Coordinates of C-alpha atoms in Angstrom, one line a residue:
X28 CA 95.0 36.7 -33.8
X29 CA 91.6 37.1 -32.3
X30 CA 90.7 41.1 -32.0
X31 CA 89.4 41.9 -28.5
X32 CA 86.8 44.4 -29.4
X33 CA 83.1 43.4 -29.0
X34 CA 81.9 44.3 -32.5
X35 CA 85.0 43.2 -34.2
X36 CA 84.9 39.6 -32.1
X37 CA 81.1 39.2 -33.1
X38 CA 82.2 39.5 -37.0
X39 CA 84.8 37.0 -36.6
X40 CA 82.3 34.5 -34.7
X41 CA 79.4 34.6 -37.4
X42 CA 81.8 33.9 -40.2
X43 CA 83.5 31.0 -38.2
X44 CA 80.1 29.6 -37.1
X45 CA 79.4 28.0 -40.4
X46 CA 82.3 25.9 -40.6
X47 CA 82.0 25.1 -36.7
X48 CA 82.3 21.1 -36.0
X49 CA 81.5 21.4 -32.4
X50 CA 78.8 19.4 -30.8
X51 CA 79.3 16.7 -33.2
X52 CA 78.8 13.8 -30.6
X53 CA 75.4 15.8 -29.3
X54 CA 73.0 12.7 -28.3
X55 CA 70.8 11.9 -25.0
X56 CA 73.5 10.3 -23.1
X57 CA 76.8 11.4 -22.0
X58 CA 79.9 9.7 -22.8
X59 CA 82.0 8.8 -19.5
X60 CA 85.1 8.0 -21.2
X61 CA 86.0 11.5 -22.3
X62 CA 86.8 14.7 -19.9
X63 CA 83.8 16.9 -18.9
X64 CA 84.6 20.5 -17.4
X65 CA 81.8 22.3 -15.8
X66 CA 82.4 25.9 -15.4
X67 CA 80.7 28.1 -13.2
X68 CA 80.9 31.8 -14.4
X69 CA 79.9 34.0 -11.4
X70 CA 81.0 31.1 -8.9
X71 CA 81.3 33.7 -5.9
X72 CA 77.8 34.6 -6.1
X73 CA 74.3 34.1 -4.3
X74 CA 73.1 31.3 -7.1
X75 CA 76.3 29.8 -7.2
X76 CA 76.7 29.0 -3.4
X77 CA 73.1 28.4 -3.0
X78 CA 72.1 26.3 -5.9
X79 CA 74.7 25.4 -8.2
X80 CA 77.5 24.1 -6.1
X81 CA 75.3 22.1 -4.1
X82 CA 73.8 20.4 -7.3
X83 CA 77.4 19.4 -8.5
X84 CA 77.8 17.9 -5.0
X85 CA 74.5 15.9 -5.0
X86 CA 74.9 15.0 -8.5
X87 CA 78.4 13.8 -7.5
X88 CA 77.7 12.2 -4.6
X89 CA 74.8 10.1 -6.3
X90 CA 77.3 9.0 -9.1
X91 CA 75.1 10.6 -11.8
X92 CA 77.9 12.4 -13.5
X93 CA 80.5 11.3 -16.0
X94 CA 83.4 10.0 -13.8
X95 CA 85.9 12.2 -15.9
X96 CA 83.9 15.5 -14.6
X97 CA 85.8 18.2 -13.0
X98 CA 84.7 21.6 -11.6
X99 CA 85.9 25.1 -12.5
X100 CA 84.8 28.4 -10.8
X101 CA 85.5 32.0 -12.3
X102 CA 84.7 35.3 -11.3
X103 CA 86.2 38.6 -10.1
X104 CA 86.5 38.0 -6.6
X105 CA 90.0 36.8 -5.8
X106 CA 89.8 33.5 -3.4
X107 CA 91.1 30.2 -2.9
X108 CA 89.2 26.9 -3.5
X109 CA 89.0 26.4 0.1
X110 CA 87.5 29.6 0.8
X111 CA 84.8 28.9 -1.9
X112 CA 83.9 26.0 -0.2
X113 CA 83.5 27.8 3.1
X114 CA 81.0 29.9 1.3
X115 CA 79.0 26.8 0.0
X116 CA 79.1 24.8 2.9
X117 CA 75.8 25.7 4.8
X118 CA 74.2 24.8 1.6
X119 CA 75.8 21.2 0.7
X120 CA 73.6 19.3 2.9
X121 CA 76.6 16.9 3.8
X122 CA 75.7 13.7 6.3
X123 CA 77.9 12.3 8.1
X124 CA 78.6 9.3 6.3
X125 CA 79.6 11.3 3.4
X126 CA 82.5 13.3 4.6
X127 CA 85.0 11.5 2.2
X128 CA 82.9 11.6 -0.8
X129 CA 82.6 15.6 -0.1
X130 CA 86.3 15.3 0.1
X131 CA 86.7 14.0 -3.1
X132 CA 84.3 16.6 -4.5
X133 CA 86.3 19.6 -3.9
X134 CA 89.3 17.7 -4.7
X135 CA 87.9 17.9 -8.4
X136 CA 87.3 21.7 -8.0
X137 CA 89.3 24.7 -9.0
X138 CA 89.0 28.5 -9.3
X139 CA 90.4 31.4 -11.8
X140 CA 89.6 34.7 -10.9
X141 CA 89.3 37.4 -13.6
X142 CA 87.1 40.3 -14.9
X143 CA 83.9 39.7 -16.8
X144 CA 84.7 42.6 -19.3
X145 CA 88.2 41.7 -20.3
X146 CA 89.5 38.7 -22.3
X147 CA 92.6 38.5 -20.6
X148 CA 91.0 36.5 -17.6
X149 CA 89.0 34.1 -19.9
X150 CA 92.3 33.5 -21.7
X151 CA 93.9 32.4 -18.4
X152 CA 90.7 30.3 -17.6
X153 CA 91.5 28.6 -21.0
X154 CA 94.9 27.9 -20.3
X155 CA 93.9 26.4 -17.2
X156 CA 91.3 24.1 -18.8
X157 CA 93.8 23.0 -21.8
X158 CA 96.4 21.9 -19.1
X159 CA 93.5 20.0 -17.5
X160 CA 92.4 18.3 -20.6
X161 CA 95.9 17.5 -21.9
X162 CA 96.3 13.9 -23.0
X163 CA 92.7 13.2 -23.8
X164 CA 91.6 13.3 -27.9
X165 CA 88.1 14.8 -26.6
X166 CA 87.4 17.0 -24.0
X167 CA 83.7 18.6 -23.6
X168 CA 82.7 21.7 -21.7
X169 CA 79.9 23.4 -20.1
X170 CA 79.5 26.7 -19.0
X171 CA 76.6 27.8 -16.3
X172 CA 76.6 31.7 -16.7
X173 CA 75.6 32.7 -13.0
X174 CA 75.6 36.4 -13.9
X175 CA 73.5 39.7 -13.9
X176 CA 72.2 40.5 -17.4
X177 CA 74.6 43.7 -17.5
X178 CA 77.6 41.7 -18.4
X179 CA 76.0 38.6 -20.5
X180 CA 77.0 40.1 -23.7
X181 CA 80.8 40.5 -22.8
X182 CA 81.0 37.2 -20.9
X183 CA 79.3 35.3 -24.0
X184 CA 81.8 36.8 -26.5
X185 CA 84.8 36.2 -24.4
X186 CA 83.6 32.5 -24.0
X187 CA 83.3 32.1 -27.9
X188 CA 86.4 33.9 -28.6
X189 CA 89.1 31.8 -26.7
X190 CA 86.9 29.1 -24.1
X191 CA 85.2 26.9 -26.7
X192 CA 86.3 23.3 -26.7
X193 CA 88.6 22.6 -29.3
X194 CA 87.7 19.0 -29.8
X195 CA 84.3 18.3 -28.3
X196 CA 81.3 19.9 -27.5
X197 CA 80.7 23.0 -25.8
X198 CA 77.3 24.0 -24.1
X199 CA 76.2 27.4 -22.4
X200 CA 73.8 27.3 -19.4
X201 CA 71.6 30.8 -19.2
X202 CA 70.0 31.9 -16.2
X203 CA 66.8 34.2 -16.4
X204 CA 66.0 37.2 -16.6
X205 CA 66.0 36.5 -20.8
X206 CA 65.4 40.4 -21.4
X207 CA 62.6 42.6 -19.6
X208 CA 60.4 42.8 -22.9
X209 CA 60.3 41.8 -26.5
X210 CA 62.5 44.2 -27.8
X211 CA 65.3 43.4 -25.3
X212 CA 65.0 39.7 -25.2
X213 CA 64.9 39.9 -29.0
X214 CA 68.4 41.5 -28.5
X215 CA 69.6 39.0 -26.3
X216 CA 68.8 36.0 -28.5
X217 CA 70.1 37.7 -31.7
X218 CA 73.5 38.2 -30.0
X219 CA 73.5 34.6 -28.6
X220 CA 72.5 33.2 -31.8
X221 CA 75.8 35.3 -33.3
X222 CA 77.8 33.0 -30.9
X223 CA 76.2 30.1 -30.7
X224 CA 73.8 27.6 -32.4
X225 CA 70.5 27.0 -30.7
X226 CA 71.7 23.3 -29.6
X227 CA 74.4 24.7 -27.7
X228 CA 72.2 27.4 -25.6
X229 CA 70.4 25.8 -22.4
X230 CA 67.9 28.7 -21.1
X231 CA 67.3 27.2 -18.0
X232 CA 63.5 27.8 -16.2
X233 CA 64.1 25.7 -13.0
X234 CA 60.1 24.9 -12.8
X235 CA 60.3 22.9 -16.1
X236 CA 62.7 20.2 -13.6
X237 CA 60.1 20.2 -11.1
X238 CA 58.3 16.5 -10.9
X239 CA 54.9 17.2 -11.1
X240 CA 55.6 19.6 -14.1
X241 CA 57.5 16.8 -16.0
X242 CA 54.5 14.3 -15.0
X243 CA 52.1 16.7 -17.0
X244 CA 53.1 14.7 -20.3
X245 CA 52.5 11.3 -19.0
X246 CA 49.3 12.3 -17.3
X247 CA 47.7 13.9 -20.3
X248 CA 49.3 11.3 -22.9
X249 CA 49.9 8.1 -21.2
X250 CA 46.3 8.0 -19.4
X251 CA 43.1 7.1 -21.9
X252 CA 40.8 8.2 -18.9
X253 CA 41.4 12.0 -19.3
X254 CA 42.1 12.6 -23.0
X255 CA 38.5 12.7 -24.0
X256 CA 38.0 15.2 -21.4
X257 CA 40.7 17.4 -22.2
X258 CA 38.7 20.2 -23.8
X259 CA 36.0 22.9 -24.1
X260 CA 33.4 20.5 -23.8
X261 CA 34.1 19.6 -20.4
X262 CA 36.6 22.1 -18.9
X263 CA 35.1 25.0 -17.1
X264 CA 38.6 26.9 -16.5
X265 CA 41.9 26.2 -15.5
X266 CA 43.9 28.0 -12.6
X267 CA 47.6 28.0 -12.3
X268 CA 48.6 29.3 -8.8
X269 CA 52.2 30.2 -7.3
X270 CA 52.0 31.4 -3.7
X271 CA 54.8 32.5 -1.4
X272 CA 54.0 33.3 2.3
X273 CA 57.0 35.7 2.4
X274 CA 57.8 38.9 1.3
X275 CA 60.9 40.6 -0.5
X276 CA 62.9 39.9 2.9
X277 CA 65.4 42.7 2.1
X278 CA 66.0 42.0 -1.7
X279 CA 63.3 44.3 -3.1
X280 CA 65.5 46.4 -4.9
X281 CA 66.4 43.8 -7.3
X282 CA 62.8 42.3 -7.0
X283 CA 61.4 46.2 -7.8
X284 CA 63.4 45.9 -11.4
X285 CA 61.3 43.0 -12.6
X286 CA 57.7 42.7 -10.8
X287 CA 55.8 39.5 -10.0
X288 CA 54.9 39.1 -13.7
X289 CA 58.3 39.2 -14.8
X290 CA 59.6 37.3 -12.0
X291 CA 56.9 34.0 -11.9
X292 CA 54.2 34.7 -14.8
X293 CA 55.7 35.2 -17.9
X294 CA 58.1 32.5 -17.3
X295 CA 57.3 29.6 -14.9
X296 CA 53.3 29.8 -15.1
X297 CA 53.3 30.4 -18.8
X298 CA 55.5 27.1 -19.2
X299 CA 53.2 25.2 -17.4
X300 CA 50.2 26.4 -19.1
X301 CA 51.6 25.5 -22.6
X302 CA 52.5 22.1 -21.2
X303 CA 48.8 21.6 -19.9
X304 CA 47.4 22.9 -23.1
X305 CA 49.2 21.6 -25.9
X306 CA 48.5 19.1 -28.4
X307 CA 49.9 15.9 -28.3
X308 CA 53.5 15.7 -29.8
X309 CA 54.8 13.5 -32.9
X310 CA 57.1 11.9 -30.3
X311 CA 58.7 12.4 -26.9
X312 CA 61.8 14.1 -29.1
X313 CA 62.3 17.7 -27.4
X314 CA 62.2 19.5 -30.2
X315 CA 58.7 17.8 -31.2
X316 CA 57.4 18.9 -27.5
X317 CA 58.8 22.5 -28.0
X318 CA 56.9 22.8 -31.4
X319 CA 53.7 21.8 -29.9
X320 CA 54.0 24.0 -26.7
X321 CA 55.1 27.1 -29.5
X322 CA 51.6 26.3 -31.4
X323 CA 49.8 27.1 -28.1
X324 CA 51.4 30.4 -27.6
X325 CA 50.9 31.5 -31.0
X326 CA 47.0 31.0 -30.3
X327 CA 47.0 33.6 -27.6
X328 CA 46.4 37.1 -28.1
X329 CA 48.6 39.5 -26.0
X330 CA 47.4 40.3 -22.5
X331 CA 45.1 43.3 -22.0
X332 CA 44.8 45.3 -18.6
X333 CA 41.1 44.6 -18.3
X334 CA 42.2 41.2 -17.9
X335 CA 44.4 41.8 -15.1
X336 CA 44.4 42.3 -11.2
X337 CA 47.5 43.6 -10.0
X338 CA 48.5 43.7 -6.1
X339 CA 51.0 45.1 -3.7
X340 CA 51.4 44.0 0.0
X341 CA 51.3 46.1 3.3
X342 CA 52.2 45.1 6.6
X343 CA 49.9 43.6 9.1
X344 CA 49.8 45.8 11.8
X345 CA 48.6 42.7 14.1
X346 CA 51.1 39.8 13.3
X347 CA 53.1 38.1 15.4
X348 CA 55.8 37.7 13.0
X349 CA 57.8 41.2 12.7
X350 CA 58.4 40.5 9.1
X351 CA 54.5 40.4 8.5
X352 CA 54.1 44.1 10.0
X353 CA 56.3 45.4 7.0
X354 CA 55.0 46.3 3.7
X355 CA 56.7 46.2 0.4
X356 CA 57.3 49.8 0.7
X357 CA 58.8 49.4 3.9
X358 CA 61.5 47.4 2.7
X359 CA 64.5 50.2 2.6
X360 CA 65.9 48.6 -1.0
X361 CA 62.5 49.4 -2.6
X362 CA 62.1 52.8 -4.2
X363 CA 59.8 55.2 -2.3
X364 CA 56.2 55.2 -3.7
X365 CA 57.1 52.3 -6.2
X366 CA 53.7 50.7 -7.9
X367 CA 55.7 47.4 -8.5
X368 CA 52.9 44.8 -8.5
X369 CA 54.0 41.9 -5.9
X370 CA 50.8 39.9 -6.8
X371 CA 48.8 39.6 -10.2
X372 CA 45.9 37.6 -11.7
X373 CA 45.7 37.4 -15.4
X374 CA 42.9 35.8 -17.4
X375 CA 44.6 34.3 -20.9
X376 CA 42.5 32.3 -23.5
X377 CA 43.7 30.1 -26.2
X378 CA 41.8 30.5 -29.6
X379 CA 41.9 27.0 -31.0
X380 CA 39.4 23.9 -31.5
X381 CA 40.2 22.4 -28.1
X382 CA 40.2 25.3 -25.8
X383 CA 38.0 28.1 -27.7
X384 CA 35.9 30.1 -24.3
X385 CA 38.0 28.2 -21.7
X386 CA 39.7 30.6 -19.4
X387 CA 43.4 30.0 -18.1
X388 CA 43.7 31.9 -14.9
X389 CA 47.2 32.7 -13.7
X390 CA 47.6 33.7 -10.5
X391 CA 51.1 34.3 -8.5
X392 CA 52.0 36.5 -5.6
X393 CA 54.3 37.2 -2.6
X394 CA 53.6 37.5 1.3
X395 CA 50.1 35.4 0.7
X396 CA 48.6 32.7 3.2
X397 CA 50.5 29.9 2.0
X398 CA 53.3 28.2 0.1
X399 CA 51.8 26.5 -3.0
X400 CA 52.4 25.6 -6.6
X401 CA 49.5 24.0 -8.3
X402 CA 47.4 23.3 -11.5
X403 CA 43.9 23.1 -10.8
X404 CA 41.4 21.8 -13.8
X405 CA 38.0 22.4 -12.9
X406 CA 35.1 20.6 -14.8
X407 CA 31.9 22.0 -16.0
X408 CA 29.0 21.5 -13.6
X409 CA 26.9 18.0 -14.2
X410 CA 24.0 18.4 -16.7
X411 CA 20.6 17.5 -15.9
X412 CA 21.3 17.8 -12.1
X413 CA 19.1 15.8 -10.0
X414 CA 20.4 16.4 -6.7
X415 CA 19.1 20.2 -6.2
X416 CA 22.3 21.8 -6.9
X417 CA 24.1 19.8 -4.1
X418 CA 26.7 18.5 -6.3
X419 CA 30.1 20.5 -6.7
X420 CA 32.4 20.6 -9.8
X421 CA 35.1 17.9 -10.1
X422 CA 38.7 19.2 -10.2
X423 CA 42.0 17.5 -11.1
X424 CA 44.4 19.1 -9.2
X425 CA 48.6 18.8 -9.4
X426 CA 50.4 20.0 -6.6
X427 CA 53.8 21.1 -7.7
X428 CA 55.0 22.1 -4.3
X429 CA 55.2 21.5 -1.4
X430 CA 54.4 17.6 -0.9
X431 CA 54.1 16.5 -4.7
X432 CA 50.6 15.5 -5.3
X433 CA 47.7 14.7 -7.9
X434 CA 44.3 14.5 -6.6
X435 CA 40.9 14.5 -8.4
X436 CA 38.0 15.8 -6.3
X437 CA 34.8 14.0 -6.7
X438 CA 31.3 13.4 -5.2
X439 CA 30.2 10.7 -3.4
X440 CA 27.6 9.7 -1.0
X441 CA 28.5 10.0 2.4
X442 CA 28.8 6.8 4.2
X443 CA 25.5 5.9 6.4
X444 CA 21.9 5.6 6.4
X445 CA 21.0 8.9 4.8
X446 CA 21.5 10.1 1.0
X447 CA 23.8 12.7 1.4
X448 CA 26.6 13.9 -0.7
X449 CA 30.2 15.0 0.0
X450 CA 33.6 16.1 -1.6
X451 CA 36.1 13.4 -1.4
X452 CA 39.4 12.7 -3.4
X453 CA 41.0 10.0 -5.6
X454 CA 44.4 10.8 -4.0
X455 CA 47.9 10.3 -5.2
X456 CA 50.1 12.1 -2.8
X457 CA 53.6 10.9 -3.5
X458 CA 55.0 11.0 0.1
X459 CA 52.6 8.2 0.9
X460 CA 52.6 6.5 -2.4
X461 CA 56.3 6.3 -2.4
X462 CA 57.6 6.0 0.6
X463 CA 60.8 7.1 1.6
X464 CA 61.6 8.3 -1.8
X465 CA 64.2 11.3 -2.1
X466 CA 63.1 13.5 -5.3
X467 CA 65.6 15.0 -7.3
X468 CA 65.9 18.7 -7.0
X469 CA 64.8 20.5 -10.2
X470 CA 68.6 22.0 -10.7
X471 CA 69.7 18.4 -10.5
X472 CA 67.6 17.0 -13.1
X473 CA 68.5 20.1 -15.3
X474 CA 72.2 20.2 -15.0
X475 CA 72.0 16.5 -15.8
X476 CA 70.0 17.1 -18.8
X477 CA 72.4 19.6 -20.0
X478 CA 75.6 16.9 -19.6
X479 CA 73.3 14.5 -21.5
X480 CA 72.4 17.0 -24.5
X481 CA 68.6 16.7 -24.0
X482 CA 67.0 20.3 -24.4
X483 CA 63.4 18.8 -23.5
X484 CA 63.1 20.8 -20.4
X485 CA 64.7 24.1 -22.0
X486 CA 63.1 27.2 -23.2
X487 CA 63.7 27.7 -26.8
X488 CA 64.2 30.9 -28.8
X489 CA 61.0 31.0 -30.6
X490 CA 59.1 29.6 -27.2
X491 CA 60.6 33.2 -25.7
X492 CA 59.6 35.4 -28.2
X493 CA 56.0 34.4 -27.9
X494 CA 55.6 34.5 -24.3
X495 CA 57.0 38.2 -24.4
X496 CA 54.6 39.2 -27.3
X497 CA 51.9 37.9 -25.1
X498 CA 53.2 40.2 -21.8
X499 CA 55.2 43.2 -23.2
X500 CA 52.3 45.3 -24.3
X501 CA 50.9 44.6 -20.9
X502 CA 53.9 45.4 -18.8
X503 CA 54.5 48.6 -21.1
X504 CA 51.2 49.7 -20.2
X505 CA 51.5 49.5 -16.5
X506 CA 55.2 51.1 -16.7
X507 CA 54.0 54.3 -19.0
X508 CA 50.7 54.9 -17.0
X509 CA 52.3 53.9 -13.7
X510 CA 49.1 51.5 -12.9
X511 CA 48.7 51.7 -9.2
X512 CA 47.9 48.2 -7.6
X513 CA 45.8 47.2 -5.2
X514 CA 47.1 46.8 -1.6
X515 CA 46.5 43.7 0.1
X516 CA 47.2 42.5 3.8
X517 CA 50.5 40.4 4.4
X518 CA 49.5 36.7 4.9
X519 CA 46.0 37.2 3.1
X520 CA 44.9 35.7 0.1
X521 CA 45.8 38.5 -1.9
X522 CA 43.3 41.0 -3.4
X523 CA 39.5 40.2 -3.1
X524 CA 39.0 41.7 -6.5
X525 CA 41.2 38.8 -8.0
X526 CA 38.8 36.3 -6.7
X527 CA 36.0 38.2 -8.2
X528 CA 37.7 38.1 -11.6
X529 CA 38.5 34.0 -11.3
X530 CA 34.5 33.9 -10.4
X531 CA 33.8 36.0 -13.4
X532 CA 35.9 33.4 -15.7
X533 CA 33.9 30.3 -14.8
X534 CA 36.0 29.6 -11.6
X535 CA 33.8 28.1 -8.8
X536 CA 35.3 28.3 -5.1
X537 CA 33.6 26.4 -2.4
X538 CA 35.5 26.9 0.4
X539 CA 34.1 23.7 1.9
X540 CA 36.5 20.7 0.9
X541 CA 38.4 19.2 3.6
X542 CA 41.3 17.3 2.6
X543 CA 41.8 14.1 4.6
X544 CA 45.8 13.2 5.4
X545 CA 46.2 9.6 4.7

């Protein structure tokens, strides 16, 4: 009989992990002959209805899941599958000719209500799953934890105690935040390690599922044209940007707990940086790739306040949009006088042979002038200039969103009789090169990876530890010294001080480039 207290449960689990026979079928392709059960813990929440259930429907619609897959929801809310369906429906994007398949999808759905801090509910869930799996020699289980961090510990203990697949593998998908700093992150990692093996844990960072982020590997290591210039001899600076044109939209109370650095920079942007900067892996095996990412992070010193610009948006009194007239502190859910940054620029450096001296500039913020996520690799000025300073720097731009694109900014002679110069581009815009192509949503790609057992695009424990090592001292200093962010106007490019910092770190902004739509 398993004991129900968390401490005693953990002791039992640590002993049983050694003789665990699960995940013996771990691989890169799912086996469609065995049932797969996908369990969403927190099925009544926003993440489930807006992201997880729509993603599962799209994967089912496109016949990408094992034929034997069923879906189970678990949450505290007492409701039926029909009520769950009504909550999710506005986000499912169902076309008129898909109605029959949509009905088939919901026939495969089940729902169990229960508490997160009691083992009884999870025992009920396990009984329902066992009944569903009857008659099969092997059955696999996937658990998606769409939950607040406050219940992570108890839920994972109960899953390990009573809900593991008896014959087949069990995989657990975990959403950020993975802690608030190095200490809390390590506590979470230690807790998970006491329950599951690392190959059973899938820490999801949805940015790693985006098409252009995944393209970085091919771009870097599949093209001879880039490899010889991907170093400090040729690259002046690298800028990685994430911009949103809206504020907290009434969710400032949640955002205020974390701030822009924890929300975007420490995870999404640092993951992209490691893919841009890493050395060539021994193979495309997930652990070979993640090993190289960790090596890059280990070459970086912790961030210091002098290398950071922090901002907080204020309302624009002249804006037509009523929301743009409101600043961060006008959000009623934000604590009065909060100093939480909604914008940050940070300059990181990699102390290795390839990148020594090259600044990596990370920029992210809310309530800015546009929606954009991109990597901008800016090359050094041409030596021995014979054009009287008219030549501008070459740039390789990888646009993650919106409108996936890859283009190289270069100088060319302007057409005509004169010998003038102008900026132009070698352009690969996906919307023009690949007509009528539907790119998968990041969550689609990543959830399918979990079915296949591929951890390439998930965050490993040591990656997470290194990321927090780099950012934790800065985050603690901001909080303990109550550092006041610089005010910037809603809809602007952010604080001017951030542009000045980028300029000081060898990034040249000309403002003269005009992209011509193909």
